[in-house]
């Protein structure tokens, strides 16, 4: 009887602590949203630029602009997070695994994507005349250098999320077919076109696309924190029940708000305001 009472008391204490953590996380997220709305850059586009400020240098000369409105991410970062979104949509319900990453095609693709991303970034630092003269510095090349790496990162992110959500849902996933690759290719071409072509006919769509793209880094950060919390929960769980998925989502959202807010405050203090043209972030 005493053992049953003790177990029940522990369960009640645990549920009470869990409830308090939920309420605290919700209050923190609401407070972070209010601070973002009240103290971010003015206007709808300014608010989204504030979010992008945490992830990207946003140098005006290297950032897409649609009808005088800047995208929250530069060309390279836009390509990177567009690639992550396309990669996630391509692989999320397909029969791929971590073992498939070790195949020759994925490995060659990964090394090529990482190498091109790093090389193009180093070239555009203009530290070497030999490298700078190899090919012109164009927005399309910046986008593609980020996009190739983004697709590979999207694959990795998909596999990590599968590991900690519902693995059974994906065990029967079909293999990637030519139709899947064609859809991904069409999405990629459309996304890159909207980024690098300032066509007056498409300005409203380009602005909406830019704002949507500005939310991808926040979503990716939240997904990584979700994976981290899930891994920690699995590591220290022992005999306890696993944390519900929504508790992990709530915790990941709170950590994301803390991380993004900290990065924005840090950059704002270093730059002395919403300043992009400074050498420290080139």
Coordinates of C-alpha atoms in Angstrom, one line a residue:
X1 CA 0.0 0.0 0.0
X2 CA 2.8 2.4 0.9
X3 CA 4.5 1.6 -2.3
X4 CA 1.4 2.4 -4.3
X5 CA 0.9 5.6 -2.4
X6 CA 4.5 6.7 -3.0
X7 CA 4.2 5.9 -6.7
X8 CA 1.0 7.8 -7.0
X9 CA 2.5 10.8 -5.2
X10 CA 5.5 10.8 -7.5
X11 CA 3.2 10.6 -10.5
X12 CA 1.2 13.6 -9.2
X13 CA 4.4 15.6 -8.5
X14 CA 5.7 14.7 -12.0
X15 CA 2.4 15.7 -13.7
X16 CA 2.3 19.0 -11.7
X17 CA 5.9 19.8 -12.8
X18 CA 5.0 19.0 -16.3
X19 CA 2.0 21.2 -16.3
X20 CA 4.0 24.1 -14.8
X21 CA 6.6 23.7 -17.5
X22 CA 3.9 23.7 -20.2
X23 CA 2.4 26.9 -18.8
X24 CA 5.8 28.5 -18.5
X25 CA 6.7 27.6 -22.1
X26 CA 3.5 29.0 -23.4
X27 CA 3.9 32.3 -21.5
X28 CA 7.5 32.6 -22.8
X29 CA 6.4 32.0 -26.4
X30 CA 3.6 34.6 -26.1
X31 CA 6.0 37.1 -24.6
X32 CA 8.5 36.5 -27.3
X33 CA 5.9 37.1 -30.0
X34 CA 4.8 40.3 -28.3
X35 CA 8.3 41.6 -28.2
X36 CA 8.8 40.7 -31.8
X37 CA 5.6 42.6 -32.8
X38 CA 6.3 45.6 -30.6
X39 CA 10.1 46.1 -31.1
X40 CA 10.8 44.6 -34.5
X41 CA 11.4 46.7 -37.6
X42 CA 8.2 48.6 -38.7
X43 CA 5.8 47.1 -41.1
X44 CA 4.9 43.5 -42.1
X45 CA 8.0 43.1 -44.2
X46 CA 10.1 44.7 -41.5
X47 CA 8.9 42.1 -39.0
X48 CA 10.0 39.3 -41.3
X49 CA 13.3 41.0 -42.0
X50 CA 13.8 41.1 -38.2
X51 CA 13.5 37.3 -38.2
X52 CA 15.9 36.9 -41.1
X53 CA 18.3 39.3 -39.2
X54 CA 19.1 36.3 -36.9
X55 CA 20.2 34.0 -39.7
X56 CA 21.5 36.1 -42.6
X57 CA 23.8 39.2 -43.1
X58 CA 21.1 40.7 -45.4
X59 CA 23.6 42.9 -47.3
X60 CA 21.5 45.0 -49.7
X61 CA 23.8 44.3 -52.6
X62 CA 23.4 40.5 -52.2
X63 CA 19.7 40.3 -51.2
X64 CA 16.7 39.9 -53.5
X65 CA 14.4 43.0 -53.6
X66 CA 10.9 42.9 -55.0
X67 CA 9.5 46.3 -55.9
X68 CA 11.7 48.0 -53.3
X69 CA 10.9 45.5 -50.6
X70 CA 13.9 43.4 -49.5
X71 CA 13.7 39.6 -49.0
X72 CA 14.4 38.5 -45.4
X73 CA 17.3 36.3 -46.7
X74 CA 20.2 37.0 -49.1
X75 CA 20.5 35.0 -52.4
X76 CA 22.7 32.3 -51.0
X77 CA 20.6 31.8 -47.8
X78 CA 17.4 31.9 -49.9
X79 CA 18.7 29.1 -52.1
X80 CA 19.8 27.2 -49.0
X81 CA 16.5 27.3 -47.2
X82 CA 14.5 26.8 -50.5
X83 CA 16.6 23.6 -51.0
X84 CA 15.9 22.4 -47.4
X85 CA 12.1 22.9 -48.1
X86 CA 12.3 21.0 -51.4
X87 CA 14.5 18.3 -49.9
X88 CA 12.1 17.8 -47.0
X89 CA 9.0 17.6 -49.3
X90 CA 10.8 15.1 -51.6
X91 CA 12.0 12.7 -48.9
X92 CA 9.5 13.0 -46.1
X93 CA 7.4 10.0 -47.1
X94 CA 9.9 8.1 -49.2
X95 CA 11.6 4.8 -48.3
X96 CA 15.1 6.3 -47.6
X97 CA 17.2 5.7 -44.5
X98 CA 20.5 6.8 -42.9
X99 CA 22.1 3.8 -44.6
X100 CA 21.0 5.1 -48.0
X101 CA 23.2 8.2 -47.3
X102 CA 26.3 6.0 -47.6
X103 CA 25.5 5.1 -51.2
X104 CA 27.9 6.5 -53.9
X105 CA 25.3 8.9 -55.5
X106 CA 24.3 10.6 -52.2
X107 CA 27.9 10.8 -51.0
X108 CA 29.1 12.3 -54.3
X109 CA 26.2 14.7 -54.3
X110 CA 26.9 15.7 -50.7
X111 CA 30.6 16.3 -51.2
X112 CA 29.9 18.3 -54.4
X113 CA 27.2 20.4 -52.7
X114 CA 29.4 21.2 -49.7
X115 CA 32.4 21.9 -51.8
X116 CA 30.6 24.2 -54.2
X117 CA 28.9 26.1 -51.3
X118 CA 32.3 26.6 -49.5
X119 CA 34.2 27.4 -52.7
X120 CA 31.7 30.0 -53.9
X121 CA 31.6 31.6 -50.5
X122 CA 35.3 31.9 -50.3
X123 CA 35.5 33.2 -53.9
X124 CA 33.1 36.0 -53.2
X125 CA 35.2 37.2 -50.3
X126 CA 37.4 38.7 -53.0
X127 CA 40.6 37.8 -51.1
X128 CA 42.2 36.3 -54.2
X129 CA 42.2 37.8 -57.7
X130 CA 42.7 34.3 -59.2
X131 CA 39.6 33.0 -57.6
X132 CA 37.5 36.1 -58.2
X133 CA 38.1 36.0 -61.9
X134 CA 37.1 32.3 -62.4
X135 CA 33.5 33.2 -63.1
X136 CA 31.2 36.2 -62.6
X137 CA 29.5 36.8 -59.3
X138 CA 25.8 36.5 -60.2
X139 CA 22.6 36.0 -58.0
X140 CA 21.7 32.8 -59.8
X141 CA 25.1 31.2 -58.9
X142 CA 24.7 32.3 -55.3
X143 CA 21.2 30.7 -55.2
X144 CA 22.4 27.5 -56.7
X145 CA 25.3 27.2 -54.4
X146 CA 23.0 27.3 -51.4
X147 CA 20.3 25.2 -53.0
X148 CA 22.4 22.1 -53.6
X149 CA 23.5 22.1 -50.0
X150 CA 20.0 22.7 -48.8
X151 CA 18.5 19.6 -50.5
X152 CA 21.1 17.5 -48.8
X153 CA 20.4 19.1 -45.4
X154 CA 16.7 18.7 -46.0
X155 CA 17.3 14.9 -46.4
X156 CA 19.2 14.7 -43.2
X157 CA 16.5 16.7 -41.3
X158 CA 13.8 14.4 -42.7
X159 CA 15.6 11.3 -41.4
X160 CA 16.2 12.9 -38.0
X161 CA 12.6 13.8 -37.6
X162 CA 11.5 10.3 -38.6
X163 CA 13.7 8.8 -35.9
X164 CA 11.8 10.7 -33.2
X165 CA 8.2 10.9 -34.4
X166 CA 6.5 7.9 -35.8
X167 CA 8.9 5.6 -37.6
X168 CA 6.2 3.1 -38.4
X169 CA 4.4 5.6 -40.7
X170 CA 7.4 5.7 -43.0
X171 CA 8.4 2.0 -43.1
X172 CA 6.1 1.4 -46.0
X173 CA 7.1 4.5 -47.9
X174 CA 7.7 4.1 -51.6
X175 CA 10.9 4.7 -53.3
X176 CA 11.7 7.9 -55.1
X177 CA 10.4 7.9 -58.7
X178 CA 11.0 10.1 -61.7
X179 CA 7.8 11.9 -61.1
X180 CA 9.0 12.9 -57.6
X181 CA 12.2 14.2 -59.1
X182 CA 10.3 16.1 -61.8
X183 CA 8.0 17.8 -59.2
X184 CA 11.1 18.7 -57.1
X185 CA 12.8 20.1 -60.2
X186 CA 9.7 22.2 -61.1
X187 CA 9.5 23.6 -57.6
X188 CA 13.2 24.4 -57.6
X189 CA 13.1 26.2 -61.0
X190 CA 10.0 28.2 -60.0
X191 CA 11.6 29.2 -56.6
X192 CA 14.9 30.3 -58.1
X193 CA 13.1 32.2 -60.9
X194 CA 11.0 34.1 -58.3
X195 CA 14.2 35.0 -56.5
X196 CA 16.4 36.2 -59.3
X197 CA 14.0 37.8 -61.7
X198 CA 12.4 41.1 -60.6
X199 CA 9.4 40.9 -63.0
X200 CA 6.8 43.6 -62.2
X201 CA 4.0 41.1 -63.0
X202 CA 5.1 38.8 -60.3
X203 CA 5.9 41.3 -57.5
X204 CA 3.0 40.3 -55.2
X205 CA 3.8 36.6 -55.6
X206 CA 7.5 37.3 -55.1
X207 CA 6.9 39.2 -51.9
X208 CA 4.7 36.4 -50.5
X209 CA 7.3 33.9 -51.5
X210 CA 10.0 35.9 -49.8
X211 CA 8.0 36.2 -46.6
X212 CA 7.3 32.4 -46.6
X213 CA 10.9 31.7 -47.3
X214 CA 11.9 33.9 -44.3
X215 CA 10.0 31.5 -42.0
X216 CA 11.9 28.4 -43.1
X217 CA 15.0 29.1 -41.0
X218 CA 12.8 29.5 -37.9
X219 CA 11.1 26.2 -38.7
X220 CA 14.3 24.4 -39.3
X221 CA 15.7 25.7 -36.0
X222 CA 12.6 24.5 -34.3
X223 CA 12.9 21.0 -35.9
X224 CA 16.5 20.7 -34.7
X225 CA 15.5 21.6 -31.2
X226 CA 12.7 19.1 -31.4
X227 CA 15.2 16.4 -32.4
X228 CA 17.6 17.5 -29.5
X229 CA 14.8 17.3 -26.9
X230 CA 13.7 13.9 -28.2
X231 CA 17.2 12.6 -28.1
X232 CA 17.7 13.9 -24.5
X233 CA 14.3 12.4 -23.5
X234 CA 15.3 9.0 -24.9
X235 CA 18.7 9.2 -23.2
X236 CA 17.5 10.0 -19.7
X237 CA 14.1 8.3 -19.8
X238 CA 15.0 4.9 -18.3
X239 CA 11.7 3.5 -16.9
X240 CA 9.6 6.6 -17.3
X241 CA 7.1 7.2 -20.1
X242 CA 8.3 9.2 -23.0
X243 CA 7.4 12.9 -23.2
X244 CA 4.3 13.5 -25.4
X245 CA 5.1 14.8 -28.8
X246 CA 3.3 18.1 -28.1
X247 CA 5.3 18.7 -25.0
X248 CA 8.5 18.3 -27.1
X249 CA 7.0 20.6 -29.8
X250 CA 6.2 23.2 -27.1
X251 CA 9.7 23.0 -25.6
X252 CA 11.3 23.2 -29.1
X253 CA 9.2 26.3 -29.8
X254 CA 10.3 28.0 -26.6
X255 CA 14.0 27.2 -27.3
X256 CA 13.6 28.5 -30.8
X257 CA 12.2 31.8 -29.6
X258 CA 15.0 32.1 -27.1
X259 CA 17.7 31.3 -29.7
X260 CA 16.3 33.6 -32.4
X261 CA 15.7 36.4 -29.9
X262 CA 19.2 36.1 -28.6
X263 CA 20.7 36.2 -32.0
X264 CA 18.7 39.3 -33.0
X265 CA 19.6 41.1 -29.8
X266 CA 23.3 40.2 -30.2
X267 CA 23.5 41.4 -33.8
X268 CA 21.5 44.6 -33.0
X269 CA 23.9 45.4 -30.2
X270 CA 27.0 44.8 -32.4
X271 CA 25.7 46.7 -35.4
X272 CA 24.1 49.5 -33.3
X273 CA 20.7 49.1 -35.0
X274 CA 19.2 47.4 -38.0
X275 CA 22.4 47.9 -40.0
X276 CA 23.4 45.5 -42.7
X277 CA 26.4 47.1 -44.5
X278 CA 29.1 46.4 -41.9
X279 CA 32.3 44.5 -42.5
X280 CA 31.8 42.2 -39.5
X281 CA 29.0 40.3 -41.3
X282 CA 30.3 40.1 -44.9

